[in-house]
GROMACS .gro file of C-alpha atoms in nm:
model
  481
    1MET     CA    1  -0.008   0.004  -0.008
    2SER     CA    2   0.141   0.340  -0.092
    3ASP     CA    3   0.241   0.594   0.186
    4TRP     CA    4   0.103   0.930   0.137
    5ARG     CA    5   0.427   1.088   0.271
    6THR     CA    6   0.598   0.963  -0.052
    7ILE     CA    7   0.341   1.095  -0.300
    8SER     CA    8   0.382   1.398  -0.498
    9ASN     CA    9   0.161   1.720  -0.413
   10ALA     CA   10   0.113   2.065  -0.525
   11SER     CA   11   0.235   2.181  -0.182
   12ASP     CA   12   0.571   2.019  -0.259
   13ARG     CA   13   0.625   2.254  -0.550
   14LEU     CA   14   0.480   2.592  -0.418
   15LYS     CA   15   0.580   2.851  -0.136
   16TRP     CA   16   0.317   2.886   0.112
   17TYR     CA   17   0.212   3.231  -0.039
   18GLN     CA   18   0.170   3.078  -0.374
   19ASN     CA   19  -0.065   2.801  -0.259
   20LYS     CA   20  -0.414   2.975  -0.288
   21GLY     CA   21  -0.572   2.635  -0.192
   22GLN     CA   22  -0.369   2.620   0.137
   23ILE     CA   23  -0.414   2.989   0.220
   24LYS     CA   24  -0.807   2.945   0.195
   25LEU     CA   25  -0.767   2.640   0.401
   26ASN     CA   26  -0.594   2.827   0.646
   27PHE     CA   27  -0.858   3.066   0.678
   28PHE     CA   28  -1.115   2.784   0.760
   29LEU     CA   29  -0.887   2.648   1.021
   30SER     CA   30  -0.860   3.003   1.185
   31ILE     CA   31  -1.215   2.984   1.279
   32ILE     CA   32  -1.116   2.678   1.481
   33PHE     CA   33  -0.827   2.848   1.646
   34VAL     CA   34  -1.013   3.166   1.711
   35GLY     CA   35  -1.273   2.936   1.867
   36MET     CA   36  -1.017   2.766   2.093
   37VAL     CA   37  -0.865   3.116   2.181
   38LEU     CA   38  -1.208   3.227   2.300
   39ASN     CA   39  -1.243   2.878   2.501
   40GLY     CA   40  -0.927   2.955   2.670
   41TYR     CA   41  -0.994   3.325   2.746
   42ASP     CA   42  -1.337   3.209   2.895
   43GLY     CA   43  -1.186   2.934   3.080
   44SER     CA   44  -0.918   3.137   3.240
   45LEU     CA   45  -1.123   3.442   3.301
   46VAL     CA   46  -1.323   3.336   3.591
   47SER     CA   47  -1.010   3.215   3.796
   48GLY     CA   48  -0.868   3.581   3.782
   49LEU     CA   49  -1.215   3.764   3.823
   50GLN     CA   50  -1.207   3.593   4.193
   51ALA     CA   51  -0.940   3.834   4.269
   52SER     CA   52  -1.162   4.134   4.202
   53ASP     CA   53  -1.343   4.268   4.493
   54ALA     CA   54  -1.622   4.404   4.270
   55TRP     CA   55  -1.688   4.086   4.122
   56GLN     CA   56  -1.711   3.924   4.466
   57ALA     CA   57  -1.954   4.179   4.587
   58ASP     CA   58  -2.176   4.174   4.252
   59LEU     CA   59  -2.209   3.810   4.307
   60GLY     CA   60  -2.251   3.795   4.679
   61TYR     CA   61  -1.905   3.657   4.775
   62PRO     CA   62  -1.943   3.294   4.655
   63ASP     CA   63  -1.723   3.046   4.834
   64GLY     CA   64  -1.732   2.662   4.902
   65VAL     CA   65  -2.029   2.495   4.745
   66ARG     CA   66  -2.161   2.802   4.572
   67LEU     CA   67  -1.795   2.882   4.413
   68GLY     CA   68  -1.775   2.510   4.298
   69LEU     CA   69  -2.114   2.520   4.130
   70LEU     CA   70  -2.020   2.831   3.945
   71ASN     CA   71  -1.729   2.669   3.806
   72ALA     CA   72  -1.896   2.327   3.739
   73ILE     CA   73  -2.217   2.441   3.586
   74GLY     CA   74  -2.065   2.459   3.250
   75SER     CA   75  -1.957   2.102   3.257
   76ILE     CA   76  -2.272   1.994   3.409
   77SER     CA   77  -2.460   2.150   3.115
   78GLY     CA   78  -2.214   2.021   2.847
   79LEU     CA   79  -2.318   1.671   2.941
   80PHE     CA   80  -2.673   1.729   2.797
   81VAL     CA   81  -2.558   1.864   2.453
   82GLY     CA   82  -2.303   1.585   2.366
   83PRO     CA   83  -2.568   1.328   2.211
   84ILE     CA   84  -2.758   1.594   2.033
   85ILE     CA   85  -2.448   1.741   1.879
   86THR     CA   86  -2.313   1.393   1.762
   87TYR     CA   87  -2.637   1.327   1.582
   88ILE     CA   88  -2.627   1.667   1.427
   89ASP     CA   89  -2.256   1.618   1.326
   90GLU     CA   90  -2.331   1.276   1.150
   91ASN     CA   91  -2.631   1.388   0.971
   92PHE     CA   92  -2.633   1.726   0.897
   93GLY     CA   93  -2.267   1.836   0.891
   94ARG     CA   94  -1.982   1.950   1.115
   95ARG     CA   95  -2.039   2.329   1.078
   96TRP     CA   96  -2.371   2.327   1.311
   97GLY     CA   97  -2.159   2.249   1.631
   98ILE     CA   98  -1.940   2.552   1.555
   99ARG     CA   99  -2.247   2.781   1.494
  100PHE     CA  100  -2.391   2.668   1.809
  101TYR     CA  101  -2.081   2.750   2.009
  102GLY     CA  102  -2.079   3.116   1.858
  103TYR     CA  103  -2.450   3.163   1.968
  104THR     CA  104  -2.406   3.043   2.323
  105MET     CA  105  -2.108   3.224   2.376
  106LEU     CA  106  -2.266   3.545   2.263
  107ILE     CA  107  -2.576   3.490   2.462
  108GLY     CA  108  -2.394   3.362   2.777
  109SER     CA  109  -2.133   3.665   2.786
  110VAL     CA  110  -2.402   3.888   2.772
  111ILE     CA  111  -2.605   3.755   3.035
  112GLY     CA  112  -2.291   3.716   3.265
  113CYS     CA  113  -2.193   4.065   3.208
  114ILE     CA  114  -2.530   4.198   3.325
  115ALA     CA  115  -2.509   4.008   3.659
  116GLY     CA  116  -2.578   4.213   3.963
  117VAL     CA  117  -2.670   4.541   3.747
  118SER     CA  118  -2.961   4.755   3.917
  119GLY     CA  119  -3.022   4.514   4.196
  120ALA     CA  120  -3.031   4.181   3.973
  121ASN     CA  121  -2.967   3.839   4.098
  122GLY     CA  122  -2.574   3.856   4.036
  123TYR     CA  123  -2.490   3.500   4.135
  124GLY     CA  124  -2.801   3.328   3.954
  125LEU     CA  125  -2.753   3.536   3.638
  126PHE     CA  126  -2.379   3.486   3.635
  127VAL     CA  127  -2.432   3.094   3.679
  128ALA     CA  128  -2.694   3.092   3.410
  129GLY     CA  129  -2.452   3.267   3.199
  130ARG     CA  130  -2.193   2.986   3.248
  131ALA     CA  131  -2.452   2.725   3.203
  132ILE     CA  132  -2.526   2.842   2.838
  133ILE     CA  133  -2.168   2.899   2.753
  134GLY     CA  134  -2.110   2.551   2.849
  135LEU     CA  135  -2.345   2.401   2.630
  136GLY     CA  136  -2.157   2.554   2.320
  137LEU     CA  137  -1.809   2.482   2.444
  138ALA     CA  138  -1.906   2.081   2.466
  139SER     CA  139  -2.037   2.126   2.103
  140PHE     CA  140  -1.740   2.308   1.977
  141LEU     CA  141  -1.487   2.069   2.129
  142MET     CA  142  -1.651   1.770   1.988
  143THR     CA  143  -1.696   1.933   1.640
  144SER     CA  144  -1.338   2.123   1.605
  145LEU     CA  145  -1.163   1.810   1.686
  146ILE     CA  146  -1.328   1.633   1.404
  147VAL     CA  147  -1.304   1.935   1.167
  148VAL     CA  148  -0.917   1.942   1.208
  149GLN     CA  149  -0.871   1.596   1.153
  150GLU     CA  150  -1.106   1.583   0.822
  151ILE     CA  151  -1.012   1.919   0.631
  152THR     CA  152  -0.644   1.952   0.735
  153HIS     CA  153  -0.387   1.865   0.454
  154PRO     CA  154  -0.239   1.548   0.546
  155ARG     CA  155   0.137   1.688   0.522
  156SER     CA  156   0.048   1.952   0.815
  157ARG     CA  157  -0.226   1.744   1.008
  158GLU     CA  158  -0.034   1.593   1.267
  159ALA     CA  159   0.138   1.931   1.373
  160ILE     CA  160  -0.202   2.133   1.329
  161ALA     CA  161  -0.354   1.875   1.542
  162ALA     CA  162  -0.093   1.875   1.795
  163SER     CA  163  -0.091   2.265   1.833
  164TRP     CA  164  -0.481   2.270   1.881
  165ASP     CA  165  -0.484   2.305   2.239
  166SER     CA  166  -0.192   2.582   2.217
  167TYR     CA  167  -0.457   2.842   2.111
  168TRP     CA  168  -0.626   2.761   2.403
  169ILE     CA  169  -0.321   2.867   2.618
  170LEU     CA  170  -0.293   3.168   2.387
  171GLY     CA  171  -0.659   3.265   2.500
  172SER     CA  172  -0.544   3.204   2.862
  173VAL     CA  173  -0.263   3.469   2.824
  174ILE     CA  174  -0.496   3.727   2.671
  175ALA     CA  175  -0.727   3.681   2.980
  176ALA     CA  176  -0.459   3.689   3.220
  177TRP     CA  177  -0.329   4.024   3.100
  178VAL     CA  178  -0.671   4.182   3.054
  179ASN     CA  179  -0.758   4.066   3.404
  180PHE     CA  180  -0.417   4.233   3.530
  181GLY     CA  181  -0.513   4.563   3.346
  182CYS     CA  182  -0.881   4.557   3.454
  183VAL     CA  183  -0.895   4.360   3.779
  184GLY     CA  184  -0.564   4.507   3.912
  185PHE     CA  185  -0.623   4.869   3.847
  186ILE     CA  186  -0.991   4.940   3.832
  187THR     CA  187  -1.213   4.930   4.142
  188SER     CA  188  -1.558   4.958   3.996
  189SER     CA  189  -1.779   4.661   3.864
  190TRP     CA  190  -1.602   4.761   3.512
  191SER     CA  191  -1.299   4.582   3.642
  192TRP     CA  192  -1.491   4.255   3.591
  193ARG     CA  193  -1.737   4.352   3.301
  194ILE     CA  194  -1.485   4.465   3.067
  195PRO     CA  195  -1.290   4.139   3.063
  196TYR     CA  196  -1.628   3.959   3.032
  197ILE     CA  197  -1.767   4.146   2.744
  198ILE     CA  198  -1.454   4.127   2.523
  199GLN     CA  199  -1.593   3.781   2.456
  200VAL     CA  200  -1.871   3.915   2.223
  201PRO     CA  201  -1.654   4.020   1.938
  202PHE     CA  202  -1.478   3.675   1.914
  203ALA     CA  203  -1.839   3.506   1.924
  204LEU     CA  204  -1.931   3.750   1.627
  205TYR     CA  205  -1.636   3.644   1.407
  206ILE     CA  206  -1.712   3.268   1.456
  207LEU     CA  207  -2.088   3.331   1.361
  208ILE     CA  208  -2.003   3.540   1.054
  209ALA     CA  209  -1.683   3.334   0.941
  210VAL     CA  210  -1.829   2.981   0.973
  211GLN     CA  211  -2.079   3.044   0.690
  212PHE     CA  212  -1.790   3.018   0.447
  213VAL     CA  213  -1.655   2.716   0.556
  214PRO     CA  214  -1.729   2.419   0.322
  215GLU     CA  215  -1.835   2.066   0.444
  216THR     CA  216  -1.572   1.816   0.510
  217PRO     CA  217  -1.460   1.578   0.227
  218ARG     CA  218  -1.518   1.293   0.457
  219PHE     CA  219  -1.865   1.389   0.541
  220LEU     CA  220  -1.957   1.466   0.179
  221LEU     CA  221  -1.818   1.126   0.078
  222ALA     CA  222  -2.025   0.938   0.361
  223LYS     CA  223  -2.350   1.106   0.205
  224GLY     CA  224  -2.289   0.991  -0.132
  225ARG     CA  225  -2.166   1.366  -0.260
  226ASP     CA  226  -1.858   1.218  -0.421
  227ALA     CA  227  -1.819   1.531  -0.680
  228GLU     CA  228  -1.835   1.790  -0.396
  229ALA     CA  229  -1.582   1.573  -0.181
  230TYR     CA  230  -1.324   1.536  -0.475
  231ALA     CA  231  -1.378   1.925  -0.569
  232PHE     CA  232  -1.279   2.028  -0.210
  233LEU     CA  233  -0.960   1.805  -0.232
  234VAL     CA  234  -0.858   1.950  -0.566
  235GLU     CA  235  -0.904   2.304  -0.442
  236TYR     CA  236  -0.750   2.311  -0.098
  237HIS     CA  237  -0.513   2.011  -0.112
  238GLY     CA  238  -0.415   2.012  -0.462
  239ASN     CA  239  -0.436   2.386  -0.532
  240GLY     CA  240  -0.670   2.346  -0.819
  241ASP     CA  241  -0.483   2.046  -0.992
  242VAL     CA  242  -0.753   1.773  -1.079
  243ASP     CA  243  -0.500   1.535  -1.133
  244ASP     CA  244  -0.288   1.571  -0.835
  245PRO     CA  245  -0.150   1.229  -0.714
  246LEU     CA  246  -0.217   1.297  -0.364
  247VAL     CA  247  -0.553   1.426  -0.413
  248ARG     CA  248  -0.633   1.099  -0.628
  249PHE     CA  249  -0.492   0.880  -0.354
  250GLU     CA  250  -0.669   1.067  -0.049
  251PHE     CA  251  -0.996   1.031  -0.238
  252LYS     CA  252  -0.949   0.662  -0.317
  253GLU     CA  253  -0.837   0.591   0.040
  254MET     CA  254  -1.134   0.743   0.198
  255LYS     CA  255  -1.380   0.633  -0.046
  256GLU     CA  256  -1.268   0.266   0.015
  257ALA     CA  257  -1.257   0.313   0.408
  258ILE     CA  258  -1.606   0.464   0.422
  259LEU     CA  259  -1.766   0.211   0.201
  260ALA     CA  260  -1.627  -0.076   0.383
  261GLU     CA  261  -1.715   0.052   0.720
  262GLN     CA  262  -2.085   0.133   0.582
  263ALA     CA  263  -2.102  -0.233   0.448
  264ALA     CA  264  -2.002  -0.356   0.777
  265LYS     CA  265  -2.249  -0.112   0.967
  266ALA     CA  266  -1.930   0.020   1.153
  267GLU     CA  267  -2.118   0.329   1.262
  268LYS     CA  268  -2.365   0.143   1.503
  269TRP     CA  269  -2.280   0.141   1.882
  270SER     CA  270  -2.329  -0.262   1.863
  271THR     CA  271  -2.088  -0.289   1.596
  272ILE     CA  272  -1.820  -0.058   1.752
  273LEU     CA  273  -1.854  -0.239   2.084
  274LYS     CA  274  -1.791  -0.578   1.934
  275LYS     CA  275  -1.436  -0.508   1.822
  276ARG     CA  276  -1.161  -0.510   2.051
  277SER     CA  277  -0.974  -0.246   1.859
  278ASN     CA  278  -1.245  -0.008   1.915
  279LEU     CA  279  -1.285  -0.065   2.280
  280HIS     CA  280  -0.905   0.025   2.278
  281ARG     CA  281  -0.978   0.347   2.099
  282LEU     CA  282  -1.243   0.424   2.309
  283GLY     CA  283  -1.029   0.363   2.619
  284LEU     CA  284  -0.767   0.595   2.505
  285ALA     CA  285  -1.007   0.866   2.481
  286ALA     CA  286  -1.115   0.810   2.823
  287LEU     CA  287  -0.751   0.758   2.929
  288MET     CA  288  -0.665   1.107   2.818
  289VAL     CA  289  -0.965   1.269   3.007
  290PHE     CA  290  -0.830   1.086   3.342
  291LEU     CA  291  -0.490   1.250   3.277
  292THR     CA  292  -0.619   1.611   3.207
  293ASN     CA  293  -0.882   1.617   3.475
  294LEU     CA  294  -0.750   1.418   3.775
  295SER     CA  295  -0.392   1.513   3.799
  296GLY     CA  296  -0.451   1.833   4.012
  297SER     CA  297  -0.450   2.067   3.758
  298SER     CA  298  -0.801   2.201   3.810
  299ILE     CA  299  -0.684   2.322   4.156
  300ILE     CA  300  -0.463   2.566   3.984
  301TYR     CA  301  -0.662   2.652   3.671
  302PHE     CA  302  -0.993   2.722   3.847
  303TYR     CA  303  -0.860   2.844   4.212
  304TYR     CA  304  -0.500   2.969   4.161
  305THR     CA  305  -0.620   3.285   4.406
  306THR     CA  306  -0.720   3.021   4.671
  307VAL     CA  307  -0.364   2.856   4.616
  308PHE     CA  308  -0.197   3.211   4.657
  309ASP     CA  309  -0.418   3.279   4.943
  310LEU     CA  310  -0.299   2.983   5.130
  311VAL     CA  311   0.065   3.128   5.144
  312GLY     CA  312  -0.029   3.502   5.199
  313ILE     CA  313  -0.030   3.645   4.860
  314THR     CA  314  -0.375   3.811   4.858
  315ASP     CA  315  -0.324   4.121   4.675
  316ALA     CA  316  -0.534   4.157   4.354
  317THR     CA  317  -0.271   4.309   4.137
  318THR     CA  318   0.007   4.063   4.249
  319GLN     CA  319  -0.226   3.777   4.182
  320THR     CA  320  -0.321   3.865   3.852
  321GLY     CA  321   0.016   3.975   3.758
  322ILE     CA  322   0.166   3.634   3.855
  323GLN     CA  323  -0.115   3.476   3.641
  324ALA     CA  324  -0.012   3.707   3.347
  325GLY     CA  325   0.346   3.592   3.352
  326LEU     CA  326   0.247   3.211   3.416
  327SER     CA  327   0.002   3.215   3.118
  328MET     CA  328   0.267   3.322   2.894
  329PHE     CA  329   0.525   3.075   3.025
  330THR     CA  330   0.297   2.794   2.990
  331TRP     CA  331   0.214   2.887   2.632
  332PHE     CA  332   0.573   2.862   2.532
  333CYS     CA  333   0.603   2.518   2.696
  334GLN     CA  334   0.317   2.391   2.509
  335ILE     CA  335   0.474   2.532   2.183
  336ALA     CA  336   0.791   2.387   2.247
  337ALA     CA  337   0.631   2.047   2.312
  338VAL     CA  338   0.458   2.021   1.997
  339TYR     CA  339   0.806   2.023   1.822
  340VAL     CA  340   0.969   1.814   2.070
  341GLY     CA  341   0.706   1.538   2.025
  342LYS     CA  342   0.798   1.487   1.652
  343TYR     CA  343   1.154   1.381   1.768
  344VAL     CA  344   1.094   1.178   2.103
  345GLY     CA  345   0.753   1.041   2.077
  346ARG     CA  346   0.428   1.164   2.269
  347ARG     CA  347   0.411   0.866   2.515
  348LYS     CA  348   0.761   0.935   2.618
  349ILE     CA  349   0.665   1.293   2.700
  350LEU     CA  350   0.385   1.188   2.919
  351LEU     CA  351   0.621   0.946   3.099
  352PHE     CA  352   0.865   1.223   3.188
  353ILE     CA  353   0.605   1.467   3.268
  354TRP     CA  354   0.397   1.286   3.517
  355PRO     CA  355   0.688   1.241   3.798
  356THR     CA  356   0.749   1.605   3.757
  357LEU     CA  357   0.375   1.693   3.842
  358LEU     CA  358   0.378   1.461   4.123
  359LEU     CA  359   0.690   1.596   4.271
  360SER     CA  360   0.548   1.969   4.222
  361LEU     CA  361   0.216   1.842   4.424
  362VAL     CA  362   0.448   1.727   4.683
  363GLY     CA  363   0.647   2.074   4.686
  364LEU     CA  364   0.304   2.261   4.698
  365CYS     CA  365   0.187   2.064   5.000
  366VAL     CA  366   0.511   2.112   5.206
  367SER     CA  367   0.537   2.496   5.117
  368SER     CA  368   0.185   2.558   5.180
  369GLY     CA  369   0.200   2.365   5.489
  370VAL     CA  370   0.534   2.539   5.639
  371PHE     CA  371   0.351   2.879   5.559
  372ALA     CA  372   0.010   2.766   5.735
  373ASN     CA  373   0.197   2.618   6.042
  374ALA     CA  374   0.460   2.899   6.071
  375SER     CA  375   0.441   3.131   6.390
  376GLU     CA  376   0.486   3.441   6.152
  377SER     CA  377   0.464   3.502   5.800
  378ASN     CA  378   0.703   3.291   5.584
  379ASN     CA  379   0.782   3.480   5.256
  380ARG     CA  380   1.012   3.206   5.128
  381ALA     CA  381   0.714   2.951   5.151
  382GLY     CA  382   0.522   3.189   4.941
  383VAL     CA  383   0.795   3.226   4.661
  384ALA     CA  384   0.825   2.853   4.680
  385THR     CA  385   0.463   2.810   4.603
  386VAL     CA  386   0.478   3.057   4.297
  387ALA     CA  387   0.771   2.886   4.149
  388LEU     CA  388   0.599   2.518   4.200
  389VAL     CA  389   0.297   2.638   4.006
  390TRP     CA  390   0.482   2.784   3.721
  391ILE     CA  391   0.679   2.426   3.737
  392TYR     CA  392   0.380   2.243   3.747
  393LEU     CA  393   0.158   2.421   3.478
  394GLY     CA  394   0.439   2.444   3.253
  395PHE     CA  395   0.522   2.073   3.237
  396PHE     CA  396   0.133   1.995   3.239
  397ASN     CA  397   0.072   2.226   2.962
  398ALA     CA  398   0.356   2.050   2.763
  399SER     CA  399   0.123   1.729   2.784
  400ASN     CA  400  -0.180   1.896   2.625
  401PRO     CA  401  -0.043   1.837   2.248
  402VAL     CA  402  -0.102   1.452   2.331
  403LEU     CA  403  -0.395   1.489   2.572
  404TYR     CA  404  -0.618   1.661   2.331
  405SER     CA  405  -0.496   1.521   1.975
  406TYR     CA  406  -0.524   1.158   2.056
  407PRO     CA  407  -0.905   1.123   2.135
  408ALA     CA  408  -1.016   1.240   1.769
  409GLU     CA  409  -0.677   1.080   1.610
  410VAL     CA  410  -0.719   0.730   1.723
  411GLN     CA  411  -1.085   0.695   1.585
  412THR     CA  412  -1.203   0.573   1.243
  413PHE     CA  413  -1.416   0.783   1.034
  414SER     CA  414  -1.749   0.596   1.120
  415MET     CA  415  -1.693   0.615   1.495
  416ARG     CA  416  -1.544   0.948   1.526
  417SER     CA  417  -1.844   1.140   1.635
  418LYS     CA  418  -1.931   0.868   1.872
  419GLY     CA  419  -1.578   0.836   2.006
  420LEU     CA  420  -1.571   1.204   2.064
  421LEU     CA  421  -1.918   1.175   2.241
  422VAL     CA  422  -1.746   0.927   2.477
  423TRP     CA  423  -1.454   1.157   2.522
  424ASN     CA  424  -1.681   1.452   2.597
  425THR     CA  425  -1.920   1.266   2.854
  426VAL     CA  426  -1.641   1.148   3.042
  427SER     CA  427  -1.457   1.473   3.024
  428GLN     CA  428  -1.757   1.695   3.125
  429LEU     CA  429  -1.860   1.433   3.419
  430MET     CA  430  -1.497   1.448   3.560
  431SER     CA  431  -1.436   1.836   3.514
  432ALA     CA  432  -1.785   1.905   3.694
  433TYR     CA  433  -1.695   1.672   3.960
  434VAL     CA  434  -1.331   1.803   4.015
  435THR     CA  435  -1.423   2.167   3.984
  436TRP     CA  436  -1.724   2.149   4.243
  437VAL     CA  437  -1.533   1.927   4.484
  438ASP     CA  438  -1.209   2.132   4.462
  439ALA     CA  439  -1.376   2.433   4.582
  440ILE     CA  440  -1.531   2.263   4.872
  441ALA     CA  441  -1.217   2.058   4.974
  442LEU     CA  442  -0.990   2.377   4.952
  443ASP     CA  443  -1.221   2.575   5.186
  444ALA     CA  444  -1.247   2.261   5.405
  445ILE     CA  445  -0.896   2.109   5.438
  446GLY     CA  446  -0.704   2.361   5.269
  447TYR     CA  447  -0.347   2.282   5.141
  448LYS     CA  448  -0.385   1.916   5.270
  449TYR     CA  449  -0.645   1.835   4.953
  450TYR     CA  450  -0.281   1.840   4.720
  451ILE     CA  451  -0.253   1.482   4.886
  452VAL     CA  452  -0.553   1.339   4.720
  453TYR     CA  453  -0.415   1.373   4.375
  454MET     CA  454  -0.066   1.234   4.447
  455PRO     CA  455  -0.175   0.863   4.422
  456LEU     CA  456  -0.386   0.947   4.126
  457VAL     CA  457  -0.107   1.101   3.944
  458VAL     CA  458   0.106   0.763   4.028
  459ILE     CA  459  -0.186   0.570   3.875
  460GLN     CA  460  -0.190   0.753   3.574
  461TRP     CA  461   0.189   0.718   3.496
  462VAL     CA  462   0.145   0.325   3.553
  463LEU     CA  463  -0.137   0.311   3.287
  464VAL     CA  464   0.061   0.543   3.045
  465TYR     CA  465   0.373   0.294   3.068
  466PHE     CA  466   0.174  -0.023   3.030
  467CYS     CA  467  -0.071   0.113   2.743
  468LYS     CA  468   0.206   0.122   2.456
  469SER     CA  469   0.040  -0.175   2.306
  470TYR     CA  470  -0.289   0.039   2.281
  471LEU     CA  471  -0.103   0.324   2.142
  472SER     CA  472   0.010   0.074   1.837
  473ILE     CA  473  -0.349   0.094   1.722
  474ILE     CA  474  -0.289   0.455   1.606
  475LYS     CA  475  -0.013   0.310   1.360
  476LYS     CA  476  -0.197  -0.007   1.256
  477CYS     CA  477  -0.551   0.119   1.214
  478GLY     CA  478  -0.495   0.429   1.031
  479ILE     CA  479  -0.517   0.770   1.195
  480ASN     CA  480  -0.570   0.930   0.869
  481ILE     CA  481  -0.902   0.749   0.771
   0.00000   0.00000   0.00000
């Protein structure tokens, strides 16, 4: 069987600025990346807003259970939209999930921004806005992973899929600096309303730009629209050359794979669950969720202000300034990991990173404990905590290219939507649990809560070590199908 890497293509003979098809394709991908920037901005925003006295006052000083619900509600609402989006993706096309994300982000941002205005129920409105945003976020994550795999040129698919989550970090960088400028230096309610309303133009761009995105060739082939699928490949992968060898190869490979899967009724749950290789695929998607959500990262992502409060760093400007620097550092770490992964292998990255996470959690527990039990303020414990937070998140974000590319990569076309439904369901369940429980536990036992995650990190490392045979499925079963 031919290898697409050795087949000639228009992209091999042209500079990037000469390849009009690739430029158009990059515009389509920009919608996905802007969506991820918006996702990262929104996901990092609330943790920074917790440092705002005005936000605390407008929402009635949420803590414990109420703060946990505020952070978890997006994941809870995202659970319910998964099956609906899977059905829509498989039957009506991939773009609807992205449209839905734009609408929910627009509506949810406006509702959240007016929380507490003129005596309105600040906490209730803000939570309602977070719930609406959560619906669209689950839709976008499932759909965008599929679109990246199905429209990207095969020459750049692996790198683009691996860099997908780096745009989340870029969004968090923007959020951190906006929070630093607003929360750190504005004392009125605009200190948090300005950062929140900034989400609106991002959402509007997505809603407008998605209208120009064509349907993916794999979806078109699955619906019998072969001519449209071939035209897509010719224009965007072959730069207009109808006889491009790689375009012909891609079309033939996809057509044969989809026909074989349809003949075997491979898209049905009953068929999917009968094959051992498919169970491995679903297991890998679930494992990536386990590593993402139950390694302690949620404490720092959602409650970093509480982490710093535990060691005496309570000034809003200082907290948001640290977050701003940290977000840039983690972005560079993730970009570096995308390139390192090409040479050392992605599984080896996880095996190296997880012991570092364990040591960081141990260090955070010790430094916070030293501060809590000291008879007077211990500045060195605070400095150590800041350093350990940077180390932890720097390494954790270096693992994200693996954690977010595998769930879609390992699925065949016929089970891609259903595989990501499993990924989304497990992800939303775990995320809702940890973000809610983290707030309650930190409020109740403080720094001792770090200990809960330590054995989980050890278990995760063991699972990654012994899943080498499962990862071989990626090479054996065709990630480009």
